Short mmCIF file of N, CA and C in Angstrom, two decimals:
data_model
loop_
_atom_site.label_atom_id
_atom_site.label_comp_id
_atom_site.label_asym_id
_atom_site.label_seq_id
_atom_site.Cartn_x
_atom_site.Cartn_y
_atom_site.Cartn_z
N MET A 1 0.85 -1.18 0.00
CA MET A 1 0.00 0.00 0.00
C MET A 1 0.89 1.23 0.00
N LYS A 2 0.47 2.22 -0.78
CA LYS A 2 1.15 3.51 -0.83
C LYS A 2 0.27 4.51 -0.09
N VAL A 3 0.89 5.32 0.77
CA VAL A 3 0.15 6.32 1.54
C VAL A 3 0.74 7.68 1.22
N PHE A 4 -0.12 8.60 0.80
CA PHE A 4 0.29 9.97 0.51
C PHE A 4 -0.20 10.87 1.63
N LEU A 5 0.72 11.56 2.29
CA LEU A 5 0.36 12.49 3.35
C LEU A 5 0.34 13.89 2.76
N LEU A 6 -0.79 14.57 2.92
CA LEU A 6 -0.89 15.91 2.40
C LEU A 6 -1.50 16.83 3.42
N GLY A 7 -1.27 18.09 3.19
CA GLY A 7 -1.76 19.13 4.09
C GLY A 7 -0.90 20.36 3.92
N PHE A 8 -1.24 21.38 4.63
CA PHE A 8 -0.55 22.66 4.50
C PHE A 8 0.88 22.56 5.01
N MET A 9 1.74 23.42 4.50
CA MET A 9 3.13 23.43 4.98
C MET A 9 3.14 23.62 6.49
N GLY A 10 4.07 22.92 7.13
CA GLY A 10 4.23 23.09 8.56
C GLY A 10 3.36 22.22 9.45
N VAL A 11 2.49 21.38 8.87
CA VAL A 11 1.62 20.57 9.71
C VAL A 11 2.32 19.33 10.27
N GLY A 12 3.48 19.00 9.73
CA GLY A 12 4.22 17.85 10.25
C GLY A 12 4.18 16.62 9.36
N LYS A 13 3.94 16.81 8.07
CA LYS A 13 3.84 15.67 7.15
C LYS A 13 5.11 14.81 7.17
N THR A 14 6.26 15.44 7.15
CA THR A 14 7.52 14.69 7.12
C THR A 14 7.76 13.98 8.44
N THR A 15 7.57 14.65 9.54
CA THR A 15 7.77 14.04 10.85
C THR A 15 6.83 12.86 11.06
N ILE A 16 5.55 13.09 10.79
CA ILE A 16 4.56 12.03 10.94
C ILE A 16 4.85 10.89 9.95
N GLY A 17 5.21 11.26 8.73
CA GLY A 17 5.50 10.26 7.71
C GLY A 17 6.65 9.34 8.08
N LYS A 18 7.71 9.91 8.62
CA LYS A 18 8.87 9.09 9.05
C LYS A 18 8.47 8.14 10.17
N GLN A 19 7.70 8.63 11.12
CA GLN A 19 7.27 7.78 12.23
C GLN A 19 6.35 6.66 11.74
N LEU A 20 5.44 7.01 10.84
CA LEU A 20 4.51 6.03 10.29
C LEU A 20 5.25 4.97 9.47
N ALA A 21 6.20 5.40 8.66
CA ALA A 21 6.99 4.47 7.85
C ALA A 21 7.75 3.49 8.74
N LYS A 22 8.30 3.99 9.82
CA LYS A 22 9.04 3.12 10.74
C LYS A 22 8.10 2.08 11.36
N LEU A 23 6.93 2.52 11.80
CA LEU A 23 5.95 1.60 12.40
C LEU A 23 5.49 0.52 11.41
N MET A 24 5.35 0.90 10.15
CA MET A 24 4.82 -0.01 9.13
C MET A 24 5.92 -0.77 8.40
N ASN A 25 7.17 -0.42 8.68
CA ASN A 25 8.31 -1.00 7.97
C ASN A 25 8.22 -0.71 6.47
N TYR A 26 7.88 0.54 6.15
CA TYR A 26 7.76 1.01 4.77
C TYR A 26 8.90 1.98 4.49
N SER A 27 9.13 2.24 3.23
CA SER A 27 10.06 3.30 2.82
C SER A 27 9.36 4.63 3.02
N PHE A 28 10.16 5.67 3.28
CA PHE A 28 9.61 7.02 3.42
C PHE A 28 10.24 7.92 2.36
N PHE A 29 9.40 8.74 1.75
CA PHE A 29 9.88 9.71 0.77
C PHE A 29 9.21 11.05 1.03
N ASP A 30 9.95 12.12 0.78
CA ASP A 30 9.44 13.48 0.87
C ASP A 30 9.63 14.09 -0.52
N THR A 31 8.54 14.50 -1.15
CA THR A 31 8.66 14.97 -2.53
C THR A 31 9.56 16.21 -2.65
N ASP A 32 9.51 17.10 -1.66
CA ASP A 32 10.39 18.27 -1.73
C ASP A 32 11.87 17.84 -1.75
N PHE A 33 12.23 16.92 -0.87
CA PHE A 33 13.60 16.42 -0.83
C PHE A 33 13.97 15.77 -2.16
N GLU A 34 13.06 14.99 -2.72
CA GLU A 34 13.32 14.30 -3.98
C GLU A 34 13.47 15.28 -5.14
N VAL A 35 12.70 16.37 -5.13
CA VAL A 35 12.85 17.42 -6.15
C VAL A 35 14.22 18.07 -6.02
N GLU A 36 14.62 18.37 -4.79
CA GLU A 36 15.94 18.97 -4.57
C GLU A 36 17.05 18.04 -5.06
N LYS A 37 16.90 16.77 -4.78
CA LYS A 37 17.90 15.78 -5.19
C LYS A 37 17.98 15.69 -6.72
N SER A 38 16.83 15.67 -7.38
CA SER A 38 16.83 15.50 -8.83
C SER A 38 17.29 16.74 -9.59
N THR A 39 17.10 17.92 -8.99
CA THR A 39 17.49 19.17 -9.68
C THR A 39 18.82 19.73 -9.18
N GLN A 40 19.31 19.18 -8.07
CA GLN A 40 20.54 19.69 -7.45
C GLN A 40 20.39 21.16 -7.02
N LYS A 41 19.15 21.56 -6.69
CA LYS A 41 18.87 22.91 -6.22
C LYS A 41 17.90 22.82 -5.05
N SER A 42 17.99 23.80 -4.15
CA SER A 42 17.03 23.85 -3.05
C SER A 42 15.69 24.34 -3.60
N ILE A 43 14.64 24.09 -2.85
CA ILE A 43 13.31 24.56 -3.25
C ILE A 43 13.34 26.08 -3.41
N SER A 44 13.99 26.77 -2.49
CA SER A 44 14.09 28.23 -2.58
C SER A 44 14.77 28.66 -3.88
N GLU A 45 15.87 27.99 -4.25
CA GLU A 45 16.56 28.31 -5.50
C GLU A 45 15.67 28.06 -6.71
N LEU A 46 14.94 26.95 -6.69
CA LEU A 46 14.05 26.64 -7.81
C LEU A 46 13.00 27.71 -7.99
N PHE A 47 12.38 28.14 -6.90
CA PHE A 47 11.37 29.19 -6.99
C PHE A 47 11.99 30.48 -7.49
N GLU A 48 13.15 30.82 -6.94
CA GLU A 48 13.80 32.09 -7.26
C GLU A 48 14.33 32.12 -8.70
N LYS A 49 15.01 31.05 -9.11
CA LYS A 49 15.69 31.05 -10.41
C LYS A 49 14.84 30.50 -11.55
N ASP A 50 14.00 29.52 -11.26
CA ASP A 50 13.26 28.85 -12.33
C ASP A 50 11.75 29.11 -12.29
N GLY A 51 11.26 29.58 -11.16
CA GLY A 51 9.84 29.92 -11.04
C GLY A 51 8.99 28.76 -10.52
N GLU A 52 7.79 29.13 -10.05
CA GLU A 52 6.90 28.13 -9.47
C GLU A 52 6.43 27.11 -10.50
N ASP A 53 6.17 27.54 -11.75
CA ASP A 53 5.70 26.58 -12.76
C ASP A 53 6.71 25.46 -12.98
N PHE A 54 7.98 25.82 -13.07
CA PHE A 54 9.03 24.81 -13.24
C PHE A 54 9.05 23.87 -12.04
N PHE A 55 8.98 24.45 -10.84
CA PHE A 55 8.95 23.63 -9.62
C PHE A 55 7.77 22.67 -9.64
N ARG A 56 6.59 23.15 -9.99
CA ARG A 56 5.39 22.29 -9.98
C ARG A 56 5.51 21.16 -11.01
N THR A 57 6.16 21.42 -12.13
CA THR A 57 6.39 20.37 -13.13
C THR A 57 7.32 19.30 -12.56
N LYS A 58 8.41 19.73 -11.94
CA LYS A 58 9.36 18.78 -11.34
C LYS A 58 8.70 18.00 -10.22
N GLU A 59 7.90 18.68 -9.43
CA GLU A 59 7.19 18.05 -8.32
C GLU A 59 6.28 16.93 -8.83
N THR A 60 5.57 17.18 -9.91
CA THR A 60 4.70 16.16 -10.51
C THR A 60 5.51 15.00 -11.05
N GLU A 61 6.63 15.29 -11.71
CA GLU A 61 7.49 14.22 -12.22
C GLU A 61 7.96 13.32 -11.08
N VAL A 62 8.37 13.93 -9.98
CA VAL A 62 8.81 13.15 -8.81
C VAL A 62 7.66 12.31 -8.28
N LEU A 63 6.49 12.92 -8.15
CA LEU A 63 5.33 12.20 -7.64
C LEU A 63 5.05 10.96 -8.50
N MET A 64 5.04 11.12 -9.81
CA MET A 64 4.75 10.02 -10.72
C MET A 64 5.83 8.92 -10.65
N SER A 65 7.02 9.30 -10.23
CA SER A 65 8.10 8.31 -10.15
C SER A 65 7.85 7.27 -9.06
N PHE A 66 6.90 7.53 -8.18
CA PHE A 66 6.58 6.57 -7.11
C PHE A 66 5.58 5.50 -7.56
N SER A 67 5.16 5.55 -8.81
CA SER A 67 4.12 4.62 -9.27
C SER A 67 4.54 3.15 -9.13
N SER A 68 5.82 2.86 -9.24
CA SER A 68 6.25 1.45 -9.18
C SER A 68 6.70 1.01 -7.78
N ILE A 69 6.63 1.90 -6.82
CA ILE A 69 7.04 1.56 -5.45
C ILE A 69 5.80 1.12 -4.68
N PRO A 70 5.76 -0.15 -4.23
CA PRO A 70 4.52 -0.67 -3.64
C PRO A 70 4.21 -0.21 -2.22
N ASP A 71 5.17 -0.25 -1.33
CA ASP A 71 4.92 0.05 0.08
C ASP A 71 5.73 1.26 0.50
N ALA A 72 5.06 2.41 0.55
CA ALA A 72 5.78 3.64 0.87
C ALA A 72 4.84 4.66 1.50
N ILE A 73 5.43 5.46 2.35
CA ILE A 73 4.77 6.65 2.90
C ILE A 73 5.41 7.82 2.18
N ILE A 74 4.59 8.64 1.54
CA ILE A 74 5.10 9.74 0.74
C ILE A 74 4.50 11.05 1.24
N SER A 75 5.35 11.92 1.73
CA SER A 75 4.94 13.25 2.17
C SER A 75 5.03 14.17 0.96
N VAL A 76 3.92 14.81 0.62
CA VAL A 76 3.91 15.69 -0.54
C VAL A 76 3.83 17.15 -0.10
N GLY A 77 4.37 18.03 -0.92
CA GLY A 77 4.33 19.45 -0.62
C GLY A 77 2.90 19.95 -0.49
N GLY A 78 2.72 21.03 0.24
CA GLY A 78 1.39 21.55 0.52
C GLY A 78 0.57 21.87 -0.72
N GLY A 79 1.23 22.30 -1.79
CA GLY A 79 0.51 22.64 -3.02
C GLY A 79 0.40 21.50 -4.02
N THR A 80 1.11 20.41 -3.78
CA THR A 80 1.15 19.30 -4.73
C THR A 80 -0.23 18.84 -5.20
N PRO A 81 -1.20 18.65 -4.29
CA PRO A 81 -2.51 18.15 -4.73
C PRO A 81 -3.25 19.09 -5.68
N CYS A 82 -2.85 20.35 -5.72
CA CYS A 82 -3.59 21.38 -6.45
C CYS A 82 -3.16 21.56 -7.90
N PHE A 83 -2.17 20.82 -8.35
CA PHE A 83 -1.62 21.02 -9.68
C PHE A 83 -1.58 19.72 -10.47
N ASN A 84 -1.70 19.85 -11.79
CA ASN A 84 -1.43 18.76 -12.73
C ASN A 84 -2.21 17.46 -12.46
N ASN A 85 -3.41 17.59 -11.95
CA ASN A 85 -4.24 16.41 -11.60
C ASN A 85 -3.55 15.48 -10.60
N ASN A 86 -2.66 16.02 -9.78
CA ASN A 86 -1.93 15.21 -8.81
C ASN A 86 -2.85 14.56 -7.78
N MET A 87 -3.89 15.27 -7.36
CA MET A 87 -4.79 14.70 -6.35
C MET A 87 -5.50 13.46 -6.90
N GLN A 88 -5.97 13.56 -8.12
CA GLN A 88 -6.63 12.41 -8.75
C GLN A 88 -5.64 11.25 -8.86
N TRP A 89 -4.43 11.54 -9.30
CA TRP A 89 -3.43 10.49 -9.46
C TRP A 89 -3.12 9.81 -8.12
N MET A 90 -2.96 10.61 -7.06
CA MET A 90 -2.66 10.03 -5.75
C MET A 90 -3.82 9.16 -5.27
N ASN A 91 -5.06 9.61 -5.48
CA ASN A 91 -6.22 8.81 -5.06
C ASN A 91 -6.31 7.50 -5.84
N GLU A 92 -5.88 7.51 -7.08
CA GLU A 92 -5.91 6.30 -7.90
C GLU A 92 -4.76 5.35 -7.58
N ASN A 93 -3.70 5.86 -6.96
CA ASN A 93 -2.49 5.08 -6.76
C ASN A 93 -2.13 4.82 -5.31
N GLY A 94 -3.03 5.15 -4.39
CA GLY A 94 -2.75 4.91 -2.98
C GLY A 94 -3.84 5.48 -2.10
N ILE A 95 -3.52 5.55 -0.83
CA ILE A 95 -4.44 6.13 0.16
C ILE A 95 -3.95 7.54 0.47
N THR A 96 -4.81 8.50 0.29
CA THR A 96 -4.46 9.88 0.59
C THR A 96 -4.95 10.24 1.99
N VAL A 97 -4.09 10.89 2.74
CA VAL A 97 -4.41 11.27 4.11
C VAL A 97 -4.20 12.79 4.24
N PHE A 98 -5.28 13.49 4.53
CA PHE A 98 -5.22 14.93 4.74
C PHE A 98 -4.96 15.19 6.22
N LEU A 99 -3.78 15.72 6.52
CA LEU A 99 -3.43 16.11 7.89
C LEU A 99 -3.96 17.53 8.08
N ASN A 100 -5.11 17.63 8.71
CA ASN A 100 -5.86 18.86 8.79
C ASN A 100 -5.59 19.59 10.11
N ALA A 101 -5.18 20.83 9.97
CA ALA A 101 -4.90 21.66 11.16
C ALA A 101 -5.56 23.02 10.97
N ASP A 102 -5.94 23.64 12.07
CA ASP A 102 -6.55 24.96 11.95
C ASP A 102 -5.46 26.01 11.71
N PRO A 103 -5.84 27.17 11.18
CA PRO A 103 -4.85 28.20 10.83
C PRO A 103 -3.95 28.63 12.00
N ALA A 104 -4.48 28.68 13.22
CA ALA A 104 -3.66 29.09 14.37
C ALA A 104 -2.55 28.08 14.64
N PHE A 105 -2.87 26.80 14.54
CA PHE A 105 -1.87 25.73 14.72
C PHE A 105 -0.76 25.89 13.69
N ILE A 106 -1.15 26.09 12.43
CA ILE A 106 -0.17 26.24 11.34
C ILE A 106 0.68 27.49 11.56
N TYR A 107 0.03 28.59 11.89
CA TYR A 107 0.75 29.85 12.11
C TYR A 107 1.83 29.68 13.17
N HIS A 108 1.49 29.08 14.28
CA HIS A 108 2.46 28.92 15.37
C HIS A 108 3.61 28.00 14.98
N ARG A 109 3.36 27.06 14.10
CA ARG A 109 4.44 26.19 13.63
C ARG A 109 5.33 26.89 12.60
N LEU A 110 4.75 27.80 11.80
CA LEU A 110 5.50 28.43 10.72
C LEU A 110 6.19 29.74 11.09
N ILE A 111 5.70 30.44 12.08
CA ILE A 111 6.20 31.79 12.37
C ILE A 111 7.72 31.79 12.62
N HIS A 112 8.24 30.72 13.18
CA HIS A 112 9.68 30.68 13.45
C HIS A 112 10.43 29.80 12.45
N ALA A 113 9.75 29.32 11.42
CA ALA A 113 10.39 28.44 10.44
C ALA A 113 10.14 28.94 9.02
N LYS A 114 10.19 30.25 8.83
CA LYS A 114 9.87 30.83 7.53
C LYS A 114 11.03 30.77 6.54
N LYS A 115 12.25 30.83 7.04
CA LYS A 115 13.41 30.98 6.16
C LYS A 115 13.50 29.94 5.05
N PRO A 116 13.37 28.65 5.33
CA PRO A 116 13.52 27.68 4.24
C PRO A 116 12.29 27.53 3.35
N ARG A 117 11.26 28.33 3.59
CA ARG A 117 10.01 28.18 2.85
C ARG A 117 9.83 29.38 1.92
N PRO A 118 10.10 29.19 0.63
CA PRO A 118 10.13 30.33 -0.30
C PRO A 118 8.82 31.07 -0.46
N LEU A 119 7.70 30.42 -0.24
CA LEU A 119 6.42 31.11 -0.41
C LEU A 119 6.13 32.09 0.72
N ILE A 120 6.80 31.92 1.88
CA ILE A 120 6.43 32.75 3.04
C ILE A 120 7.60 33.49 3.69
N ASN A 121 8.82 33.29 3.22
CA ASN A 121 9.98 33.80 3.97
C ASN A 121 10.06 35.32 4.09
N SER A 122 9.33 36.07 3.29
CA SER A 122 9.39 37.53 3.40
C SER A 122 8.15 38.13 4.08
N PHE A 123 7.26 37.28 4.58
CA PHE A 123 6.01 37.78 5.16
C PHE A 123 6.18 38.30 6.58
N SER A 124 5.44 39.37 6.87
CA SER A 124 5.30 39.83 8.25
C SER A 124 4.35 38.86 8.95
N PRO A 125 4.27 38.91 10.29
CA PRO A 125 3.33 38.03 10.98
C PRO A 125 1.89 38.16 10.48
N ASP A 126 1.43 39.39 10.24
CA ASP A 126 0.06 39.58 9.75
C ASP A 126 -0.11 39.01 8.34
N GLU A 127 0.89 39.23 7.49
CA GLU A 127 0.83 38.69 6.13
C GLU A 127 0.83 37.16 6.15
N LEU A 128 1.58 36.57 7.09
CA LEU A 128 1.62 35.11 7.20
C LEU A 128 0.24 34.58 7.57
N LYS A 129 -0.41 35.20 8.55
CA LYS A 129 -1.76 34.78 8.95
C LYS A 129 -2.71 34.84 7.76
N GLU A 130 -2.66 35.96 7.04
CA GLU A 130 -3.54 36.15 5.89
C GLU A 130 -3.25 35.10 4.80
N PHE A 131 -1.97 34.84 4.54
CA PHE A 131 -1.56 33.86 3.53
C PHE A 131 -2.09 32.47 3.88
N ILE A 132 -1.92 32.08 5.14
CA ILE A 132 -2.37 30.75 5.58
C ILE A 132 -3.88 30.60 5.36
N GLU A 133 -4.64 31.60 5.78
CA GLU A 133 -6.10 31.52 5.63
C GLU A 133 -6.51 31.47 4.16
N LEU A 134 -5.87 32.29 3.33
CA LEU A 134 -6.20 32.33 1.90
C LEU A 134 -5.85 31.00 1.22
N LYS A 135 -4.64 30.50 1.47
CA LYS A 135 -4.20 29.26 0.83
C LYS A 135 -5.02 28.06 1.30
N LEU A 136 -5.37 28.04 2.57
CA LEU A 136 -6.22 26.94 3.06
C LEU A 136 -7.56 26.94 2.33
N GLN A 137 -8.13 28.11 2.12
CA GLN A 137 -9.40 28.20 1.38
C GLN A 137 -9.21 27.72 -0.06
N GLU A 138 -8.13 28.15 -0.71
CA GLU A 138 -7.87 27.76 -2.10
C GLU A 138 -7.65 26.25 -2.23
N ARG A 139 -6.98 25.66 -1.26
CA ARG A 139 -6.58 24.26 -1.36
C ARG A 139 -7.59 23.29 -0.77
N GLU A 140 -8.55 23.79 -0.04
CA GLU A 140 -9.51 22.91 0.64
C GLU A 140 -10.22 21.97 -0.32
N PHE A 141 -10.58 22.47 -1.50
CA PHE A 141 -11.25 21.64 -2.50
C PHE A 141 -10.44 20.36 -2.78
N TYR A 142 -9.14 20.51 -2.90
CA TYR A 142 -8.27 19.37 -3.21
C TYR A 142 -8.06 18.51 -1.97
N TYR A 143 -7.73 19.14 -0.85
CA TYR A 143 -7.47 18.39 0.38
C TYR A 143 -8.67 17.54 0.79
N GLN A 144 -9.87 18.08 0.59
CA GLN A 144 -11.08 17.36 1.01
C GLN A 144 -11.37 16.12 0.16
N GLN A 145 -10.65 15.94 -0.92
CA GLN A 145 -10.81 14.75 -1.75
C GLN A 145 -10.03 13.55 -1.20
N SER A 146 -9.32 13.77 -0.10
CA SER A 146 -8.53 12.71 0.52
C SER A 146 -9.42 11.59 1.03
N LYS A 147 -8.88 10.39 1.01
CA LYS A 147 -9.63 9.23 1.48
C LYS A 147 -9.74 9.20 3.01
N ILE A 148 -8.74 9.77 3.69
CA ILE A 148 -8.75 9.82 5.15
C ILE A 148 -8.49 11.25 5.60
N LEU A 149 -9.26 11.71 6.53
CA LEU A 149 -9.07 13.02 7.15
C LEU A 149 -8.54 12.79 8.56
N GLN A 150 -7.40 13.36 8.88
CA GLN A 150 -6.82 13.23 10.21
C GLN A 150 -6.67 14.62 10.81
N LEU A 151 -7.43 14.89 11.86
CA LEU A 151 -7.31 16.17 12.54
C LEU A 151 -6.03 16.21 13.35
N LEU A 152 -5.40 17.37 13.38
CA LEU A 152 -4.18 17.57 14.15
C LEU A 152 -4.47 18.47 15.34
N PRO A 153 -3.70 18.39 16.39
CA PRO A 153 -2.53 17.52 16.55
C PRO A 153 -2.93 16.07 16.85
N LEU A 154 -2.03 15.18 16.48
CA LEU A 154 -2.20 13.75 16.77
C LEU A 154 -1.86 13.47 18.23
N LYS A 155 -2.59 12.54 18.83
CA LYS A 155 -2.18 12.07 20.16
C LYS A 155 -0.90 11.26 20.01
N ASN A 156 -0.89 10.39 18.99
CA ASN A 156 0.28 9.59 18.65
C ASN A 156 0.09 9.07 17.23
N VAL A 157 1.16 8.60 16.62
CA VAL A 157 1.10 8.14 15.24
C VAL A 157 0.27 6.86 15.10
N GLU A 158 0.18 6.09 16.16
CA GLU A 158 -0.63 4.88 16.12
C GLU A 158 -2.10 5.19 15.81
N GLU A 159 -2.55 6.37 16.21
CA GLU A 159 -3.92 6.82 15.92
C GLU A 159 -4.15 6.83 14.40
N LEU A 160 -3.18 7.33 13.66
CA LEU A 160 -3.28 7.36 12.20
C LEU A 160 -3.11 5.95 11.61
N LEU A 161 -2.22 5.18 12.17
CA LEU A 161 -2.01 3.81 11.70
C LEU A 161 -3.31 3.01 11.80
N ASP A 162 -4.04 3.17 12.90
CA ASP A 162 -5.32 2.48 13.07
C ASP A 162 -6.30 2.86 11.96
N LYS A 163 -6.33 4.14 11.59
CA LYS A 163 -7.23 4.58 10.51
C LYS A 163 -6.83 3.94 9.18
N LEU A 164 -5.54 3.84 8.93
CA LEU A 164 -5.07 3.23 7.69
C LEU A 164 -5.43 1.75 7.63
N ILE A 165 -5.26 1.07 8.75
CA ILE A 165 -5.61 -0.36 8.80
C ILE A 165 -7.10 -0.55 8.60
N ASP A 166 -7.90 0.30 9.23
CA ASP A 166 -9.36 0.22 9.08
C ASP A 166 -9.78 0.51 7.64
N HIS A 167 -9.07 1.43 6.99
CA HIS A 167 -9.41 1.82 5.62
C HIS A 167 -9.06 0.73 4.63
N ASN A 168 -8.02 0.00 4.92
CA ASN A 168 -7.52 -1.01 3.98
C ASN A 168 -8.33 -2.23 4.02
#
């Protein structure tokens, strides 16, 4: 089984994904890391030098590269489901899990971690709040197509594992 973890930046997709992969004895992949590896550039450099469209194309290519990997937990970037029919592809090729957090939770996680995130690194605190609320509204249509909705924060990763087992 392939599991795609999606949600807004900063919700903990990578952290939760690594823990879940360890529990399930699955491989773990992070699409942002894989894009950086394949392009030899950081996400910030890609946005700055090549633009968001180029990044989204590479992101989709990386996502599709997981089609032949049977047992994996894959953390996808916050915008991944919203481009290039990626949400449909993920639903057809695995179990999608929306890690859902309210804007205040996300804000508190991102306010001190803006530097490596090219979409938000120049925002004031007020601009960050506004950005989070706007992007959540824009992306909700895609996120809500997930097969499993997991509200955050998690008590423990086993809570999500139980949902995956029940779903399968």
